[in-house]
Tab-separated table of C-alpha atoms in Angstrom:
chain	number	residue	atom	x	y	z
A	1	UNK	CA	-11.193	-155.141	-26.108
A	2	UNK	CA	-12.839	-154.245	-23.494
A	3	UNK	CA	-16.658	-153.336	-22.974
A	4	UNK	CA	-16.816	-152.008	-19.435
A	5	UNK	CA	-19.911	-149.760	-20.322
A	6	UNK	CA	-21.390	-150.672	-23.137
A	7	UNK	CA	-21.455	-153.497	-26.037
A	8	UNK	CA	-19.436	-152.270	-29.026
A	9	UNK	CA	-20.908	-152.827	-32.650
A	10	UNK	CA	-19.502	-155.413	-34.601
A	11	UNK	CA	-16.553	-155.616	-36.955
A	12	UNK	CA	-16.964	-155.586	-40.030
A	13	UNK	CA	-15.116	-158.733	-40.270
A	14	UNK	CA	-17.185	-160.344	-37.397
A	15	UNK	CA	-20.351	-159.068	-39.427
A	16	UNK	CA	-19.162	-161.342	-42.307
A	17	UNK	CA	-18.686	-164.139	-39.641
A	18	UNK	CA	-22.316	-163.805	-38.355
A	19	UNK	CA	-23.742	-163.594	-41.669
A	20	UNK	CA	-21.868	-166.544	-42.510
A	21	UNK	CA	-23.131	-168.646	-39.638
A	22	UNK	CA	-26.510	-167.543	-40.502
A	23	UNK	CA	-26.183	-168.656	-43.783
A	24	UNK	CA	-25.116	-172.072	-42.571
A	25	UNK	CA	-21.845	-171.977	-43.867
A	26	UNK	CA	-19.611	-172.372	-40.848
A	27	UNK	CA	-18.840	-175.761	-38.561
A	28	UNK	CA	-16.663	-176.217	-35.425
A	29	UNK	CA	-17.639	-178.789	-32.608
A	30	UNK	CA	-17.266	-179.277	-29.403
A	31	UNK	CA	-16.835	-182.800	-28.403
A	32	UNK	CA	-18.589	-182.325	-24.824
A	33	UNK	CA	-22.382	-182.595	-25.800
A	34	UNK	CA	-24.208	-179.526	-23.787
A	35	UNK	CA	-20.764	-178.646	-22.257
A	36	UNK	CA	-22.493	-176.917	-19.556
A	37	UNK	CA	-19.521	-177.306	-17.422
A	38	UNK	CA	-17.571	-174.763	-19.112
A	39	UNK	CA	-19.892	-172.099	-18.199
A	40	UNK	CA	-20.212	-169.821	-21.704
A	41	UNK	CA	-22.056	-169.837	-25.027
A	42	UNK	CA	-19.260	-168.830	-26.852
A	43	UNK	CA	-17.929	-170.585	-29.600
A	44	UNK	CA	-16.766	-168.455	-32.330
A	45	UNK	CA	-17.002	-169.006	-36.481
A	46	UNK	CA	-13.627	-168.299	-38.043
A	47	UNK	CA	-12.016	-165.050	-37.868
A	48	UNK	CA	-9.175	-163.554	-39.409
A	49	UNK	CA	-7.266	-160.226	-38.382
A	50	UNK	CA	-5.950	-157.475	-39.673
A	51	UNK	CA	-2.179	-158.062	-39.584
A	52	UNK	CA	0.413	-155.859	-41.441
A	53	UNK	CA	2.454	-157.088	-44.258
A	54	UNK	CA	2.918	-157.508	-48.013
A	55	UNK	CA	1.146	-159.686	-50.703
A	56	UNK	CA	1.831	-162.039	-52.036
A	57	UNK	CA	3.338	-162.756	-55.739
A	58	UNK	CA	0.510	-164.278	-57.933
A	59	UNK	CA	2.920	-166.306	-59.406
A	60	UNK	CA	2.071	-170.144	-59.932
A	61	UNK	CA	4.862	-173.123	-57.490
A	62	UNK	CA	7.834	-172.636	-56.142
A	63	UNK	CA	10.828	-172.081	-57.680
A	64	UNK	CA	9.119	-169.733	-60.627
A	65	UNK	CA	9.163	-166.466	-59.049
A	66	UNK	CA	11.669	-163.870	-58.358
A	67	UNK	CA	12.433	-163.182	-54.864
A	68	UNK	CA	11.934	-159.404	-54.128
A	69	UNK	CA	15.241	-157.470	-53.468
A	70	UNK	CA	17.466	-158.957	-50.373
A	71	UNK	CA	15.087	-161.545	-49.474
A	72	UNK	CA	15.782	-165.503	-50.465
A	73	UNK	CA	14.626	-167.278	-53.708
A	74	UNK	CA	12.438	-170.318	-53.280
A	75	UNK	CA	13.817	-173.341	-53.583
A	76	UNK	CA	13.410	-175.530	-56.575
A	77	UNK	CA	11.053	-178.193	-56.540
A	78	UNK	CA	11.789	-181.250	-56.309
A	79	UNK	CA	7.884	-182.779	-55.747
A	80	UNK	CA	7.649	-184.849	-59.123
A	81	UNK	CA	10.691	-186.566	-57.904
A	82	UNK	CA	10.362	-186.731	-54.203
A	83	UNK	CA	6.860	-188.094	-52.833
A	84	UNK	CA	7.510	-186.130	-49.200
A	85	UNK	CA	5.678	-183.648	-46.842
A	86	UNK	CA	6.681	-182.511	-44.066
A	87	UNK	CA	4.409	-180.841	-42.043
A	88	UNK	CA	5.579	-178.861	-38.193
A	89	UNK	CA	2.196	-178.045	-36.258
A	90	UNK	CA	1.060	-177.472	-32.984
A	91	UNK	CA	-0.102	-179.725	-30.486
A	92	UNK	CA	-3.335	-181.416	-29.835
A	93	UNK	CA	-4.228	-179.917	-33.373
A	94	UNK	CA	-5.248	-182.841	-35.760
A	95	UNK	CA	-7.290	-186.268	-35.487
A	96	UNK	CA	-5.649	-188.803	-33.724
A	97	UNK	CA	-6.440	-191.800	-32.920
A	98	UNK	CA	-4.856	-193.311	-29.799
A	99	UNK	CA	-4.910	-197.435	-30.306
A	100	UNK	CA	-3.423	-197.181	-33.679
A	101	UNK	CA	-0.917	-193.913	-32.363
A	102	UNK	CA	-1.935	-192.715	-35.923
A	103	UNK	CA	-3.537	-189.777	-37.650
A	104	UNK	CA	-6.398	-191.079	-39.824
A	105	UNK	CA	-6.733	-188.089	-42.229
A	106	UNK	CA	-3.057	-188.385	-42.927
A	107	UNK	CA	-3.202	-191.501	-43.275
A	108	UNK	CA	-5.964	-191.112	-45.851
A	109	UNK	CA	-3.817	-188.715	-47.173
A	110	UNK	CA	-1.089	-190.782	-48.158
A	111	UNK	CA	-3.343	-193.781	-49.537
A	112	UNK	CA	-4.944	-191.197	-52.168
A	113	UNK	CA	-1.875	-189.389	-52.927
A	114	UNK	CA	0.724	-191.887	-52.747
A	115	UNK	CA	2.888	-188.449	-50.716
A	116	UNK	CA	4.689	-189.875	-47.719
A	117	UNK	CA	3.858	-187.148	-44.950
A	118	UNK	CA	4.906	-186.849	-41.648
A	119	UNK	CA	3.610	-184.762	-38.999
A	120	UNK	CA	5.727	-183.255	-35.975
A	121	UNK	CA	3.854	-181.107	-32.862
A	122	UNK	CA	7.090	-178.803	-32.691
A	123	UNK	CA	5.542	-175.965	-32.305
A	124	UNK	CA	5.637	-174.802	-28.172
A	125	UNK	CA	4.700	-171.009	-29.184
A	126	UNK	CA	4.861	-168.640	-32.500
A	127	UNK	CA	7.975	-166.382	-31.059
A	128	UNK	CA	10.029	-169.370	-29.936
A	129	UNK	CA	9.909	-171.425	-33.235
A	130	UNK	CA	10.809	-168.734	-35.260
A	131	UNK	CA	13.781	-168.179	-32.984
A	132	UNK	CA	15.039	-171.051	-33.787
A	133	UNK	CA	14.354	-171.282	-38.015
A	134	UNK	CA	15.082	-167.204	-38.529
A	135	UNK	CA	18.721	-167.735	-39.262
A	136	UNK	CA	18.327	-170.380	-42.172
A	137	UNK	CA	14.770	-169.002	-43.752
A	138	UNK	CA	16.345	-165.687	-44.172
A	139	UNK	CA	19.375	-167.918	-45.718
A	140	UNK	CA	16.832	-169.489	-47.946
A	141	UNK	CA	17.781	-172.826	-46.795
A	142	UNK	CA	15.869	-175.666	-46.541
A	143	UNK	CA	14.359	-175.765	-42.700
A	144	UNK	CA	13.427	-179.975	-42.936
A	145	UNK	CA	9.196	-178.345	-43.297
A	146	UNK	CA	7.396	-178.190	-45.939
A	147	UNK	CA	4.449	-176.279	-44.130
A	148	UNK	CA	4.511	-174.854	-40.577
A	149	UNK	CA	1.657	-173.267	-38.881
A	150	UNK	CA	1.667	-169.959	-37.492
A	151	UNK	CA	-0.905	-167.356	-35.895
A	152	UNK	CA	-1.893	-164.251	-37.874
A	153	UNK	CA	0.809	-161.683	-36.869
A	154	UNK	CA	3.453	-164.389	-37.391
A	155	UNK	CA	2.288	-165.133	-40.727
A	156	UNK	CA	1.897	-161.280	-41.907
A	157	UNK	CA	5.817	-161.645	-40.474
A	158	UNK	CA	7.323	-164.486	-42.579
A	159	UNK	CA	5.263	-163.307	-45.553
A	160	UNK	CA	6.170	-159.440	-44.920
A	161	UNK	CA	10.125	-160.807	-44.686
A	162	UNK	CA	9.574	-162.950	-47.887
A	163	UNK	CA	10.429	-166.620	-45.688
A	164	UNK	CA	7.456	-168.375	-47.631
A	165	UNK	CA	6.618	-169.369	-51.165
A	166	UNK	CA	3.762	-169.114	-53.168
A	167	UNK	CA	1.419	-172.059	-52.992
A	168	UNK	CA	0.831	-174.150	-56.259
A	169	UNK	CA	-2.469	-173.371	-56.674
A	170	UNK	CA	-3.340	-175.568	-60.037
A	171	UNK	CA	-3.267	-178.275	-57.211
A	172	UNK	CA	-5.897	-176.394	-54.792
A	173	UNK	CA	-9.129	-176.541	-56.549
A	174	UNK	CA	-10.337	-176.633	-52.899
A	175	UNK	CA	-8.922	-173.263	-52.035
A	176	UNK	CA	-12.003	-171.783	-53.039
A	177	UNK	CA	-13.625	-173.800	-50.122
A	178	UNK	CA	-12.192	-170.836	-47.673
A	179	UNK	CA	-14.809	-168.680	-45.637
A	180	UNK	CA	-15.147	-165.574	-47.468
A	181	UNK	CA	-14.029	-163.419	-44.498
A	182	UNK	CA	-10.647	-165.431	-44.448
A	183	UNK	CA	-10.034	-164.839	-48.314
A	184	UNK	CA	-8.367	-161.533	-48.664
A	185	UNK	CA	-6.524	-161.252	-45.123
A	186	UNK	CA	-4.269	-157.269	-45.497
A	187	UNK	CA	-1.393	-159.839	-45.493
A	188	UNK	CA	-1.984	-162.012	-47.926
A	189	UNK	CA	-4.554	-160.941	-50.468
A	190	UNK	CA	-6.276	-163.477	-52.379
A	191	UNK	CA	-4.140	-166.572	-49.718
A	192	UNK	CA	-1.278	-166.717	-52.263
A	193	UNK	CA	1.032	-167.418	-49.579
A	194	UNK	CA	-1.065	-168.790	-46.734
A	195	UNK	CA	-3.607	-170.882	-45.610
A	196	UNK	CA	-5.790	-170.850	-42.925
A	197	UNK	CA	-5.971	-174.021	-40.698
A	198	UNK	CA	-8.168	-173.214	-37.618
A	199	UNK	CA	-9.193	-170.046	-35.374
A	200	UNK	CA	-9.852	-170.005	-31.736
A	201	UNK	CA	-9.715	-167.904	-29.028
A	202	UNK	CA	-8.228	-167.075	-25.526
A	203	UNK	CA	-10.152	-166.936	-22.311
A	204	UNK	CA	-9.613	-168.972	-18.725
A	205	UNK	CA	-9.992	-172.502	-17.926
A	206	UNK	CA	-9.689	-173.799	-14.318
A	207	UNK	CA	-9.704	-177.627	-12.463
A	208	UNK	CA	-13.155	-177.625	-11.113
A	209	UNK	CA	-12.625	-179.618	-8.194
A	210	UNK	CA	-9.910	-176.878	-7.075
A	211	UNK	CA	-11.427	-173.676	-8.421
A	212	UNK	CA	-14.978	-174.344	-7.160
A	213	UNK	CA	-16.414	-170.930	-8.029
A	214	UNK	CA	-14.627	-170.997	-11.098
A	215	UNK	CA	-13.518	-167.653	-13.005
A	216	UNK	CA	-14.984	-164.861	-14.160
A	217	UNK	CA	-12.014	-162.204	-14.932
A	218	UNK	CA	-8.426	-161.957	-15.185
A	219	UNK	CA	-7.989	-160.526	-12.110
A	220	UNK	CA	-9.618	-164.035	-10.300
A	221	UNK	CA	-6.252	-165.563	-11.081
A	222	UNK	CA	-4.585	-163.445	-8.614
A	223	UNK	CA	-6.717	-164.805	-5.879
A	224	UNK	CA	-4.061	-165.889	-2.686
A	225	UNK	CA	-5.442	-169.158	-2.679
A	226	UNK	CA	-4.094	-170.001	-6.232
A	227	UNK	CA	-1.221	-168.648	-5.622
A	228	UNK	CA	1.931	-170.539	-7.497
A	229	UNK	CA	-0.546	-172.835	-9.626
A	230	UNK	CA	-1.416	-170.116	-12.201
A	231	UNK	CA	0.004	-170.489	-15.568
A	232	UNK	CA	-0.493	-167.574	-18.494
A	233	UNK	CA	0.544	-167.703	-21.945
A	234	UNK	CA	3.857	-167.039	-23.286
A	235	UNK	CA	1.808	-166.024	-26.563
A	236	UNK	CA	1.662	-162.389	-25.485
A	237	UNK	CA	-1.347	-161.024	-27.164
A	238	UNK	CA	-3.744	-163.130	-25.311
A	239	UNK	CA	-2.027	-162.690	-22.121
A	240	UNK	CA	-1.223	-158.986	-21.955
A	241	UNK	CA	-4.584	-158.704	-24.301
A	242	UNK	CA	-6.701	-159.818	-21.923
A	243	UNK	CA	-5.447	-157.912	-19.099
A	244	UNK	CA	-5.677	-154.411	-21.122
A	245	UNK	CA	-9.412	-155.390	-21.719
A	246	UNK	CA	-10.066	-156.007	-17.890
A	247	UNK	CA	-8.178	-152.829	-17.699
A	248	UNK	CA	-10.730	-150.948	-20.287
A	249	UNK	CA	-9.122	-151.049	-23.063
A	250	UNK	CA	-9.177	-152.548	-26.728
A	251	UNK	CA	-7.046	-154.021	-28.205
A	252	UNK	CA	-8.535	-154.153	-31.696
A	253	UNK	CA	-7.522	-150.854	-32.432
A	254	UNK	CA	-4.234	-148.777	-32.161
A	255	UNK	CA	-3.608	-148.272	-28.670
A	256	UNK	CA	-1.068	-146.344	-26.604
A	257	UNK	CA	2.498	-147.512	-25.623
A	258	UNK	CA	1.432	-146.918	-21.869
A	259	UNK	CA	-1.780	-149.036	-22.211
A	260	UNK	CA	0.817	-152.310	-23.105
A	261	UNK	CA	2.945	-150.997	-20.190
A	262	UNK	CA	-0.159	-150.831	-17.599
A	263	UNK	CA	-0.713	-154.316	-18.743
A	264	UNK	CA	2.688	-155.726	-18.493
A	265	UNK	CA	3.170	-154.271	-15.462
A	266	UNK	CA	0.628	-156.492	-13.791
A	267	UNK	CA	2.155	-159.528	-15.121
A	268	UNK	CA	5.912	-158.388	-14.203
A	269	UNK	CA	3.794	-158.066	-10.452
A	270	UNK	CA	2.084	-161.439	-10.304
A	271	UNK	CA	5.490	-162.716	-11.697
A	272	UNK	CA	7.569	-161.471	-8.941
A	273	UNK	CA	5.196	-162.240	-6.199
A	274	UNK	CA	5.125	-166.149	-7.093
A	275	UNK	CA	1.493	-165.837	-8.574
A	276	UNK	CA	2.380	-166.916	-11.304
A	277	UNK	CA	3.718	-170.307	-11.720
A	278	UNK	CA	4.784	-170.119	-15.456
A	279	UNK	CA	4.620	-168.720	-18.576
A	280	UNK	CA	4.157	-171.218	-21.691
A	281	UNK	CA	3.218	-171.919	-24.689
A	282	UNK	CA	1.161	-175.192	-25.236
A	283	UNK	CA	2.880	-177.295	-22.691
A	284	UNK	CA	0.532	-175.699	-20.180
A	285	UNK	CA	-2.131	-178.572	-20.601
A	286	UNK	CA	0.212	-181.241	-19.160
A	287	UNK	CA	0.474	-178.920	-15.615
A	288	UNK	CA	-3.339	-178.743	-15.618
A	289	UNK	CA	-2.945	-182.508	-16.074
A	290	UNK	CA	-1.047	-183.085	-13.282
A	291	UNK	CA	-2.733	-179.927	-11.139
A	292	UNK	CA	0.565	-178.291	-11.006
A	293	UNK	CA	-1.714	-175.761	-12.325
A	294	UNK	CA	-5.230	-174.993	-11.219
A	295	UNK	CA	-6.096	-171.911	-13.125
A	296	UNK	CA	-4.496	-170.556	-16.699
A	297	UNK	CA	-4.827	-168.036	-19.412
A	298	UNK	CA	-5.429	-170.561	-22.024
A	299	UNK	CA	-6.935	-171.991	-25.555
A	300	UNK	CA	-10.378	-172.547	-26.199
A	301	UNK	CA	-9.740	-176.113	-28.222
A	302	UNK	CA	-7.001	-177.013	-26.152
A	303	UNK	CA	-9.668	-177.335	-22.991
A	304	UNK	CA	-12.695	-179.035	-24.691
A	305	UNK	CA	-10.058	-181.929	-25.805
A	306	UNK	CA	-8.370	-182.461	-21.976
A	307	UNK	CA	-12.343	-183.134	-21.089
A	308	UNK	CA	-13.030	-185.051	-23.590
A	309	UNK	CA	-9.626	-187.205	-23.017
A	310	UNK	CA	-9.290	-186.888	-19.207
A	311	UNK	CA	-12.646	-186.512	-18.168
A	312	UNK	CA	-15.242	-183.646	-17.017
A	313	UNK	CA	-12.437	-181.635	-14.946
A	314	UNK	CA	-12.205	-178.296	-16.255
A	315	UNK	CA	-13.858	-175.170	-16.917
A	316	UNK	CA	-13.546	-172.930	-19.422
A	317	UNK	CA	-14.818	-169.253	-19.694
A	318	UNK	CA	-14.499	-165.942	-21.586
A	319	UNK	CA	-13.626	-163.053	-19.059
A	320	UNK	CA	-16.415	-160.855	-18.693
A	321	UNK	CA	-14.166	-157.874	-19.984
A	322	UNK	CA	-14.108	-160.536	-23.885
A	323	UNK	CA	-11.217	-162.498	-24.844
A	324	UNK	CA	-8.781	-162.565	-27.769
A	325	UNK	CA	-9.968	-164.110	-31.453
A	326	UNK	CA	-7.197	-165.509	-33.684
A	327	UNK	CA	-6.474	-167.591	-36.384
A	328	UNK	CA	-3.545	-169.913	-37.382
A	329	UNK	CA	-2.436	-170.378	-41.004
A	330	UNK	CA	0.118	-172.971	-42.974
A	331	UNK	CA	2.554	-171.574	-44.931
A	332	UNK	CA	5.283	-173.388	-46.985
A	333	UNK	CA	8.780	-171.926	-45.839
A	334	UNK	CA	10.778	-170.284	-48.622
A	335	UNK	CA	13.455	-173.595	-48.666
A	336	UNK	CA	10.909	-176.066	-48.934
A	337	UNK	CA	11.812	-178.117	-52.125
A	338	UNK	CA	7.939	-179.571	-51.886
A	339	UNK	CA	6.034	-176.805	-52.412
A	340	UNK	CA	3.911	-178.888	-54.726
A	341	UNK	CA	2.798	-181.677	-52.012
A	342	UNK	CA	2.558	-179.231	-49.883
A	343	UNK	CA	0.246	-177.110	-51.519
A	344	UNK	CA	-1.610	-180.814	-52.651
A	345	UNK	CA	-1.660	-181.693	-48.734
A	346	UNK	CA	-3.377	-178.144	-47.722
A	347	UNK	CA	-6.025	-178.598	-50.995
A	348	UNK	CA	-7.166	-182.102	-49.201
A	349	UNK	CA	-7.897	-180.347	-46.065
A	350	UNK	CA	-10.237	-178.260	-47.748
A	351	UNK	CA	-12.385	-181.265	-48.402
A	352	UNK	CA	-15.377	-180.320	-46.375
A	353	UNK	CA	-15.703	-183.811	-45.480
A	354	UNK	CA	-12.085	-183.738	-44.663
A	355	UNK	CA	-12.639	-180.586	-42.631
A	356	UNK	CA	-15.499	-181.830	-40.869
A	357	UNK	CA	-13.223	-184.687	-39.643
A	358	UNK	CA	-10.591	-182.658	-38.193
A	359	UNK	CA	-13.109	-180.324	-36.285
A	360	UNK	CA	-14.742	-182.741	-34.867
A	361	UNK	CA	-11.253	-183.834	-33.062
A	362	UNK	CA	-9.550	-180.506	-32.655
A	363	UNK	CA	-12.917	-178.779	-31.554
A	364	UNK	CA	-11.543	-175.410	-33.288
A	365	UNK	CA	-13.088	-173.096	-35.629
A	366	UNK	CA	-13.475	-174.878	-39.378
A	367	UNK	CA	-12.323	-172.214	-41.730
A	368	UNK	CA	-14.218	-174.189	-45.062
A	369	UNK	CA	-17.142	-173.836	-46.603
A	370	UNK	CA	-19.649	-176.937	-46.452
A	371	UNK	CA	-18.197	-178.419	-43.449
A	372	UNK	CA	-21.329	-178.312	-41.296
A	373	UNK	CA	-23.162	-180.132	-43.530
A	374	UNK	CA	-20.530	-182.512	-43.408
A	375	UNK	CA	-20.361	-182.435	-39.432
A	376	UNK	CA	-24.520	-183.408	-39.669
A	377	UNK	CA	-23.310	-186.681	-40.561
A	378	UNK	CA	-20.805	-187.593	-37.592
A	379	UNK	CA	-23.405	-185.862	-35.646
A	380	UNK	CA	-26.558	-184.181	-36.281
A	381	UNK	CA	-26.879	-182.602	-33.254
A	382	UNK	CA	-23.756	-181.196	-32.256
A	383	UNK	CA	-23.886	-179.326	-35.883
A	384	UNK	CA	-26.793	-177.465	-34.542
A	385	UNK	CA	-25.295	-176.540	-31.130
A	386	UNK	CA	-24.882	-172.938	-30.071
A	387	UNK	CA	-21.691	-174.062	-29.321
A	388	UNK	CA	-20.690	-174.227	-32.804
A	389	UNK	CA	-23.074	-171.472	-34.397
A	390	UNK	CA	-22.242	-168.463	-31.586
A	391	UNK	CA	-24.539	-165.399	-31.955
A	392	UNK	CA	-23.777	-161.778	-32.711
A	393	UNK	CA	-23.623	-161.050	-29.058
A	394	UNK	CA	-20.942	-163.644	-28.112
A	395	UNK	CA	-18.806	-162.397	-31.155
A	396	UNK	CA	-19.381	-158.676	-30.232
A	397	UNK	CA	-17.494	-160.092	-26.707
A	398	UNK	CA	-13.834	-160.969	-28.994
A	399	UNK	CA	-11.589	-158.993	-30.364
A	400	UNK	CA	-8.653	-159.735	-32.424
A	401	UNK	CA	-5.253	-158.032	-31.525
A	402	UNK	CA	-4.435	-154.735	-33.189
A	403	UNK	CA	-2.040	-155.091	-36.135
A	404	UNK	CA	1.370	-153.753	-35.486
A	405	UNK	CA	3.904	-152.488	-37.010
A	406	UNK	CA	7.341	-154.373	-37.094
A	407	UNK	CA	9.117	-151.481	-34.894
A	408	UNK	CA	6.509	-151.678	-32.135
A	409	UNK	CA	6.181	-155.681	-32.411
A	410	UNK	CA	9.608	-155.966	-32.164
A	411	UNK	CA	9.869	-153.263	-28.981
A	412	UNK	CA	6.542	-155.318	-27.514
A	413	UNK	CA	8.258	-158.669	-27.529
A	414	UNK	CA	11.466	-157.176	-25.956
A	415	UNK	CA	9.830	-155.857	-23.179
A	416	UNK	CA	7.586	-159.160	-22.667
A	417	UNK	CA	10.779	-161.005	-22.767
A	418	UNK	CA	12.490	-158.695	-20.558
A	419	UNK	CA	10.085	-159.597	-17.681
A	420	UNK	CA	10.408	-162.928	-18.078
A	421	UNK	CA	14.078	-162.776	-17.742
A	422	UNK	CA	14.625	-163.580	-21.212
């Protein structure tokens, strides 16, 4: 991921994403107008990667197909009978508006549809919800969601396993709204299975009153003056991915066991020495909140919205040596008896105008087509920020984590866990 000597050429998929942007087809927005304080150019059109896995059957709702051999059948559903969604995401991740405590699109939602929703933040990390839903998807049963959101590799997981459904697509006319780059992920060809919701990316963010001189690499963390009020991520590819790029290497391509080691091994340090206060998942903003935490590995959306909400505090930055480039996706777990309202819930958010609505809260990547025009009308001139439409030289400075396969994920995640104490 790294590009110690020289710029590497684009992707091909981040060549799609440019020529997307140029073509005026991407939107994202960052509530902080000129957001000069977070000291980069950087904002990234949506990205998918290249995550191992199976298909997905073609076959139309849930309940139709045939499960593949030792993995569960999905559930029958009940939609036509039972006006319910259930929806697990993570936080700070859809419009909310804080005098009514509500979520307006959802609201929307259930005025046009007449589909009772409700939405839960449950989701601390990707590893740590599936730990605790594993037993019963693989069981078939019904896990109380009718779509969860995970990151790439996790999806290419549940699909891979066969723990999701297919979506209904005669109820997703605005499936074709997806960014052409996101349409055939290796995991999910043609999104019969998934969806994507937003991408972002990893870098550093830092109180600005505290951090002064604010951060330019990885290794700034491990300054002695913020010593105990650093937090990292417990989603391991952006934390041990952007120490291997600091450390030269990338990370979108296959890689040696011993360049994961190197990097863990200066995490297991920092750990032991009391460098590092934590390692989390989302929670994280709360301790920059309350400056338990002055300096973190952290999420690009997560930052712009503690500005916008708590004032002008923060920074935010891409390492010098590039950051990580993901995206999340809903899925509708293999139990879900609502595969229909589901799939009817995820076809709404493809609305560009819908879309447009969202980004402009979550101040993520918008993975659908015609949102920027959209975003022109909440405003005209954020939708031309370079912000929003990054060029070819701040993509060339992500990478998305090499895809794995399940042997080596598994052993990677051991050994993260193992120096946590886990």
């Amino acid at each position: 991921m790294s590009q110690p000597h020289r710029r590497p050429p684009l992707s091909p998929e981040a060549a799609q994403i440019v020529r997307a942007m140029q073509a005026g087809r991407l939107s994202r927005r960052s509530m902080l107008t000129g957001a000069g304080a977070l000291g980069m150019g950087a904002f990234l059109a949506a990205c998918s990667t290249s995550a191992p896995g199976a298909t997905g059957s073609a076959t139309g709702g849930a309940g139709t197909g045939t499960a593949p051999a030792g993995k569960p059948s999905p559930a029958v559903d009940k939609s036509d009978a039972e006006k319910v969604v259930n929806w697990a995401n993570w936080t700070l991740y859809l419009d909310f508006d804080d005098k009514s405590k509500t979520y307006p699109t959802l609201e929307a939602f259930q005025e046009k549809t007449g589909i009772k929703a409700t939405y839960s933040e449950d989701i601390e990390d990707n590893d740590s919800y599936y730990g605790k839903v594993q037993a019963q998807l693989k069981a078939g049963q019904d896990i109380g969601k009718d779509i969860v959101v995970f990151t790439d590799y996790m999806a290419a997981r549940v699909v891979r396993q066969g723990l999701v459904q297919p979506l209904v697509e005669s109820v997703m006319p605005n499936k074709n709204n997806i960014l052409d780059n996101l349409a055939n992920v290796s995991y999910d060809q043609g999104r019969k299975q998934s969806l994507t919701w937003q991408s972002g990316y990893a870098g550093l963010a830092w109180n600005k009153a505290k951090v002064p001189g604010g951060l330019k690499n990885v290794s700034d963390l491990w300054k002695p003056e913020l010593k105990g009020r650093v937090e990292v991520l417990s989603e391991w590819r952006d934390t041990l991915g952007l120490i291997m790029m600091e450390q030269g290497k990338r990370i979108d391509a296959k890689f040696a066991d011993a360049d994961f080691e190197n990097a863990l091994a200066v995490l297991e340090k920092q750990l032991n020495d009391g460098q590092i206060r934590q390692v989390k998942g989302n929670s994280y903003k709360e301790d920059l909140i309350s400056e338990d935490a002055l300096a973190v590995i952290g999420w690009s959306g997560d930052i712009f919205q503690l500005v916008a909400e708590n004032g002008d505090k923060w920074g935010f930055a891409l390492p010098e040596a590039g950051g990580t480039l993901w995206s999340d996706n809903m899925v509708i777990p293999v139990g879900s008896p609502h595969a229909k309202n589901a799939s009817t819930l995820m076809n709404y958010y493809y609305d560009p105008k819908i879309a447009a609505e969202v980004a402009a809260y979550v101040n993520y990547i918008c993975p659908v087509k015609g949102a920027q025009a959209e975003m022109e009308k909440i405003d005209a001139e954020l939708a031309k920020s370079p912000l929003i439409f990054p060029t070819e030289s701040d993509l060339s400075n992500v990478q998305v984590f090499f895809s794995l396969d399940p042997e080596t994920e598994t052993r990677y995640t051991e050994q993260f866990q193992k120096v946590l104490g886990n």
